[in-house]
CSV table of C-alpha atoms in Angstrom, one decimal:
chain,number,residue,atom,x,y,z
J,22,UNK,CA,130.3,-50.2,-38.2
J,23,UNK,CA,129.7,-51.7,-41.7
J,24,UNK,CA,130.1,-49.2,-45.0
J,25,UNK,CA,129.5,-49.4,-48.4
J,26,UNK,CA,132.1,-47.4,-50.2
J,27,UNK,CA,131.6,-45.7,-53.7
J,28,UNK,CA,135.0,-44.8,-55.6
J,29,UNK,CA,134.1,-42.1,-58.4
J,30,UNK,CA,136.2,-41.5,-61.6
J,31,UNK,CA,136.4,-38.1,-63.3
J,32,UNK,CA,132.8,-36.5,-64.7
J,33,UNK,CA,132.8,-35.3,-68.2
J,34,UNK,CA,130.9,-32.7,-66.6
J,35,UNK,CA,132.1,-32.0,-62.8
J,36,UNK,CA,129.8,-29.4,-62.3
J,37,UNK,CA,126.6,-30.9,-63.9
J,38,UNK,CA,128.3,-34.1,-61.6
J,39,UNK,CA,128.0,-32.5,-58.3
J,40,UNK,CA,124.6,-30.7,-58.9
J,41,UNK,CA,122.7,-34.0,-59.9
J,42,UNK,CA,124.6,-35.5,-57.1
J,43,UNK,CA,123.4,-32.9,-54.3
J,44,UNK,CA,119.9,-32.5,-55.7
J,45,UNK,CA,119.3,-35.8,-56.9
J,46,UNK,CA,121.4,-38.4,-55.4
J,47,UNK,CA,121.9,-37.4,-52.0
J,48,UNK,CA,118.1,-37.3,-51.4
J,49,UNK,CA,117.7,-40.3,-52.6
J,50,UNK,CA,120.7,-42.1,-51.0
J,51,UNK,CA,119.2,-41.0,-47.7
J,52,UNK,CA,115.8,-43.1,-48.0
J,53,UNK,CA,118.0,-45.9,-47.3
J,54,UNK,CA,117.0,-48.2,-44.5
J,55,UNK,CA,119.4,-48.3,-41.7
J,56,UNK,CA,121.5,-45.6,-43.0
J,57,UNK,CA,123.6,-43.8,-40.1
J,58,UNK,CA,125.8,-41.6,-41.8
J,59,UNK,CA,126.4,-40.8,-45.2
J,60,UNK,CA,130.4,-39.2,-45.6
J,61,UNK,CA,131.5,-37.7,-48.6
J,62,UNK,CA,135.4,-36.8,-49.7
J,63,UNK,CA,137.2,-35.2,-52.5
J,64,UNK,CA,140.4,-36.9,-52.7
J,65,UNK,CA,143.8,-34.5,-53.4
J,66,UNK,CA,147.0,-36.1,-53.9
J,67,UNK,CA,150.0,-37.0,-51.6
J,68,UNK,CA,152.3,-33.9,-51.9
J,69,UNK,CA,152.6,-32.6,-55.6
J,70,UNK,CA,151.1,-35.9,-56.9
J,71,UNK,CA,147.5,-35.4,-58.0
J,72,UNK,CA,145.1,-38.1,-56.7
J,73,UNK,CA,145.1,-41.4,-59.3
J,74,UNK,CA,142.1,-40.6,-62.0
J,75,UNK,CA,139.9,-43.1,-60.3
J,76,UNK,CA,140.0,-41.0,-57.1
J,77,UNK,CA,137.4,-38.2,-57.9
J,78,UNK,CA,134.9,-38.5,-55.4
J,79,UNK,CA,134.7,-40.5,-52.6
J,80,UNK,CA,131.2,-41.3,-51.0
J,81,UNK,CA,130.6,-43.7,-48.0
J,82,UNK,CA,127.6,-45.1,-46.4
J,83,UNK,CA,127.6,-46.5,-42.5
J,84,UNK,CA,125.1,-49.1,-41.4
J,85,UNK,CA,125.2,-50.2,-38.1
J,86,UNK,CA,126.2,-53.6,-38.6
J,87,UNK,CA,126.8,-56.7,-41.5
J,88,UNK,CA,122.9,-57.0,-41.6
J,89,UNK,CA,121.5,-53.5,-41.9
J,90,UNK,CA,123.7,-53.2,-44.9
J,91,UNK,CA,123.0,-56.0,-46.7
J,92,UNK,CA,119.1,-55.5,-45.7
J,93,UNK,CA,119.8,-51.5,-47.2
J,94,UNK,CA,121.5,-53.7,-50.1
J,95,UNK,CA,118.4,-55.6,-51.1
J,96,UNK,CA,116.0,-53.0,-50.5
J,97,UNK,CA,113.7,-50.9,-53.2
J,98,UNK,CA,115.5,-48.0,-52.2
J,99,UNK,CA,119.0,-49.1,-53.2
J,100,UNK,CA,117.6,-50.2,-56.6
J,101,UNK,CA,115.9,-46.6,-57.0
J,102,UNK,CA,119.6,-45.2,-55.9
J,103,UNK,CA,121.6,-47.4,-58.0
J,104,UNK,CA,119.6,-46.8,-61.3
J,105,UNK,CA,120.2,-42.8,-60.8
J,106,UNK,CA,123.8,-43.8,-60.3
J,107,UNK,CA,123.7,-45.4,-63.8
J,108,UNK,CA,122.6,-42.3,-65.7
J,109,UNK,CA,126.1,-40.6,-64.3
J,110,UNK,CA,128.6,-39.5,-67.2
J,111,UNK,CA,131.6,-40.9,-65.0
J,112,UNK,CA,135.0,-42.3,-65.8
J,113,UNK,CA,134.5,-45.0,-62.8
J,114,UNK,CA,132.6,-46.2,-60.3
J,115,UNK,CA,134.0,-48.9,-58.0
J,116,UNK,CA,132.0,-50.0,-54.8
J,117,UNK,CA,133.1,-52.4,-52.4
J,118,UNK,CA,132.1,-53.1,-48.7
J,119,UNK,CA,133.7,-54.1,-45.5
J,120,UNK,CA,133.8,-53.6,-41.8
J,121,UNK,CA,135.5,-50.9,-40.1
J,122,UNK,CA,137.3,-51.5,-37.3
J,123,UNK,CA,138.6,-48.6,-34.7
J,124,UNK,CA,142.3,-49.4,-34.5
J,125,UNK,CA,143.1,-49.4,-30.4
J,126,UNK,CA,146.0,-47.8,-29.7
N,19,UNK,CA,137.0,-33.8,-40.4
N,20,UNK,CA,140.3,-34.6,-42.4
N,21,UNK,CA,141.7,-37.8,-43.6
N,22,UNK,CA,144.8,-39.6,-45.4
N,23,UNK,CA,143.7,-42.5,-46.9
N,24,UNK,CA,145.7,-45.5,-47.4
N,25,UNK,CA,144.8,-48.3,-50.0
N,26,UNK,CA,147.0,-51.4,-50.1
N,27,UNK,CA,147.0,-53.9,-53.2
N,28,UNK,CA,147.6,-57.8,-52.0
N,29,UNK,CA,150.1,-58.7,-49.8
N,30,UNK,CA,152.6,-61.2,-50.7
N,31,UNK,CA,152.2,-62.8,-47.8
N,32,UNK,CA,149.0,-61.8,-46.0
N,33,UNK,CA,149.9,-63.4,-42.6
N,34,UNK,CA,153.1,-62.2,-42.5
N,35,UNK,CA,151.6,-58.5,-43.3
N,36,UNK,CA,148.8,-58.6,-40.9
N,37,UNK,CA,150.6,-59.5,-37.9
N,38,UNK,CA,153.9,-56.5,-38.9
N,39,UNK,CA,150.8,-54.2,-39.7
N,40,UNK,CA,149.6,-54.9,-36.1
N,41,UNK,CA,152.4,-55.3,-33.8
N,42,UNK,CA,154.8,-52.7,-36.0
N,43,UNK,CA,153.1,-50.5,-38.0
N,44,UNK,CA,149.8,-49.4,-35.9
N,45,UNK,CA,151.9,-48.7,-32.7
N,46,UNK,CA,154.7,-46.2,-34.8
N,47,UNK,CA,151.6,-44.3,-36.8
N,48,UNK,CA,149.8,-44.1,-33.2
N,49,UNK,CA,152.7,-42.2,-32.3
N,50,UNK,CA,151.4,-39.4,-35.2
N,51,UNK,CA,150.6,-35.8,-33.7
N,52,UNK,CA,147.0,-34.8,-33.7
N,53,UNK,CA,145.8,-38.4,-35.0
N,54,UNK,CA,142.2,-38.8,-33.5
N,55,UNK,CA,141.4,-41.9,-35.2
N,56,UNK,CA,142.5,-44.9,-37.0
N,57,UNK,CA,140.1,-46.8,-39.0
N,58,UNK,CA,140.8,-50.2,-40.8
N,59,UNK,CA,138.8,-52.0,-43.0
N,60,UNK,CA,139.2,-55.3,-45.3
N,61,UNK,CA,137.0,-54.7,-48.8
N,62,UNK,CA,134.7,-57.3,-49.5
N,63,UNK,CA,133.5,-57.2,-53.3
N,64,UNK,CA,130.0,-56.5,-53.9
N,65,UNK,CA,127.7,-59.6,-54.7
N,66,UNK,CA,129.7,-61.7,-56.0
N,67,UNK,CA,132.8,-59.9,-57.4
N,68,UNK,CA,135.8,-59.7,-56.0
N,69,UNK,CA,137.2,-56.5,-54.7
N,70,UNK,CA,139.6,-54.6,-57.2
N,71,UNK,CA,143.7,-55.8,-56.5
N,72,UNK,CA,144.2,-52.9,-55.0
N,73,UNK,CA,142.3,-52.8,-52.5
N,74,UNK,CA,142.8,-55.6,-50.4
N,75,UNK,CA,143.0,-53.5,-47.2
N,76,UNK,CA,142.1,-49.6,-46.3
N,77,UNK,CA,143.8,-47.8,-43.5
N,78,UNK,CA,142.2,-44.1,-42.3
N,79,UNK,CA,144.1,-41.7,-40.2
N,80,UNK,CA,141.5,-39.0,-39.3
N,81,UNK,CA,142.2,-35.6,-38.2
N,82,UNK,CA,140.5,-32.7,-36.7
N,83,UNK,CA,141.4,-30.1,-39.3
N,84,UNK,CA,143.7,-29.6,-42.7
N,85,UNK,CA,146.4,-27.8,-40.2
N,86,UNK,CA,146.4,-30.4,-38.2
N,87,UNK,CA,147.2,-33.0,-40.9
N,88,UNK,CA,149.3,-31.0,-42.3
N,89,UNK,CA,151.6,-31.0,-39.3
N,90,UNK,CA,151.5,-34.9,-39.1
N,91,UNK,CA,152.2,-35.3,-42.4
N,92,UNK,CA,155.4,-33.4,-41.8
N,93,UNK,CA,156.6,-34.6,-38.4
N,94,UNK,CA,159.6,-36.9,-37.6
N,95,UNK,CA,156.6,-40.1,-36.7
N,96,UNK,CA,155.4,-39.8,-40.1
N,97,UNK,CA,158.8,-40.1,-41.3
N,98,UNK,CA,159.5,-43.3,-39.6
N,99,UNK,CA,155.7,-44.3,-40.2
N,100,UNK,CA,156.5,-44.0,-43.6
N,101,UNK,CA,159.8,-45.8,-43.4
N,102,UNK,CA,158.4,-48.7,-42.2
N,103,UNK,CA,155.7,-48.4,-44.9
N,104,UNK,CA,157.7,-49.0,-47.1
N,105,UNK,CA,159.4,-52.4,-46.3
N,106,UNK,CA,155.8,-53.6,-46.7
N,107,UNK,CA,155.5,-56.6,-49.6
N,108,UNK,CA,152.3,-55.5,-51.1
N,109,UNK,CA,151.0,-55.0,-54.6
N,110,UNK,CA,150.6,-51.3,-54.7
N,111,UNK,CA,150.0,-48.5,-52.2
N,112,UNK,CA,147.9,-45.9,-52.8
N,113,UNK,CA,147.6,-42.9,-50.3
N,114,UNK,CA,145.4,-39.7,-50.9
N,115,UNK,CA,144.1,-37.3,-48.1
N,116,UNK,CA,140.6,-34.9,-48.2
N,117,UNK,CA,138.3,-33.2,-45.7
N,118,UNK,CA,135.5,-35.5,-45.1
N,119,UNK,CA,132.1,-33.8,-45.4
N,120,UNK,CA,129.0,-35.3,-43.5
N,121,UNK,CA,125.6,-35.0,-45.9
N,122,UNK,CA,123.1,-33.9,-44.4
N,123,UNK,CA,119.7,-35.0,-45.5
């Protein structure tokens, strides 16, 4: 499968954060053409080590292949989803894409 | 389910890393109690941006439950897992671990 993933820094306001997130974001994420699954993480650290600052949130979105994503990319949906990511009061926001490949072992 | 997550900054020498990662490193962490999955993934930038440094490469060992990570995380493979890990001539390594929620919309 192909994903987009979204790395989220620290809210100002984790609670206000989540709750636009769940009410606002999420329903609008899932208009998304060709959207299979939409993942979401909380990141903790590795031992006693909390999680690098950059590592607040983790949200991924699976497309079946190269072009569902880039046709989800392109799409009046995506623009409607990115411009509610822009109001939030974040620290970060990093996105990069990629294939993922099942390692066979 | 649960996940460690494994970010790697560039390699020195990216040949030289892919083919250890796949003929070293992927059969030792297969070896990791409870591991269900192993996802790999190479970041591609979004439009036309690079990806960040340090994330030139994303490994994802997924696990049934928190327990069950827990375990790995502690067990004589991961020891050796990690051993090997660390001979690796990359730019930085960043590992974190979470439950990974499904949204549902």
């Amino acid at each position: 499968m192909h994903r987009i993933t979204i790395l989220y820094g620290a809210p100002a306001d984790p609670e206000a954060f989540e709750r636009h997130y769940t009410e606002v974001h999420v329903p609008l994420a899932s208009t998304l053409p060709g959207l299979r699954r939409f993942t979401r993480s909380h990141p903790l650290g590795m031992g006693s080590a909390a999680p690098a600052p950059y590592f607040f949130f983790v949200a991924e979105l699976w497309f079946d292949d190269e072009d569902a994503l880039k046709s989800a990319l392109k799409s009046p949906e995506m623009a409607e989803t990115a411009a509610d990511a822009q109001t939030f009061d974040v620290a970060s926001m990093t996105m990069f894409t990629g294939e993922v490949v099942e390692s066979v072992f």
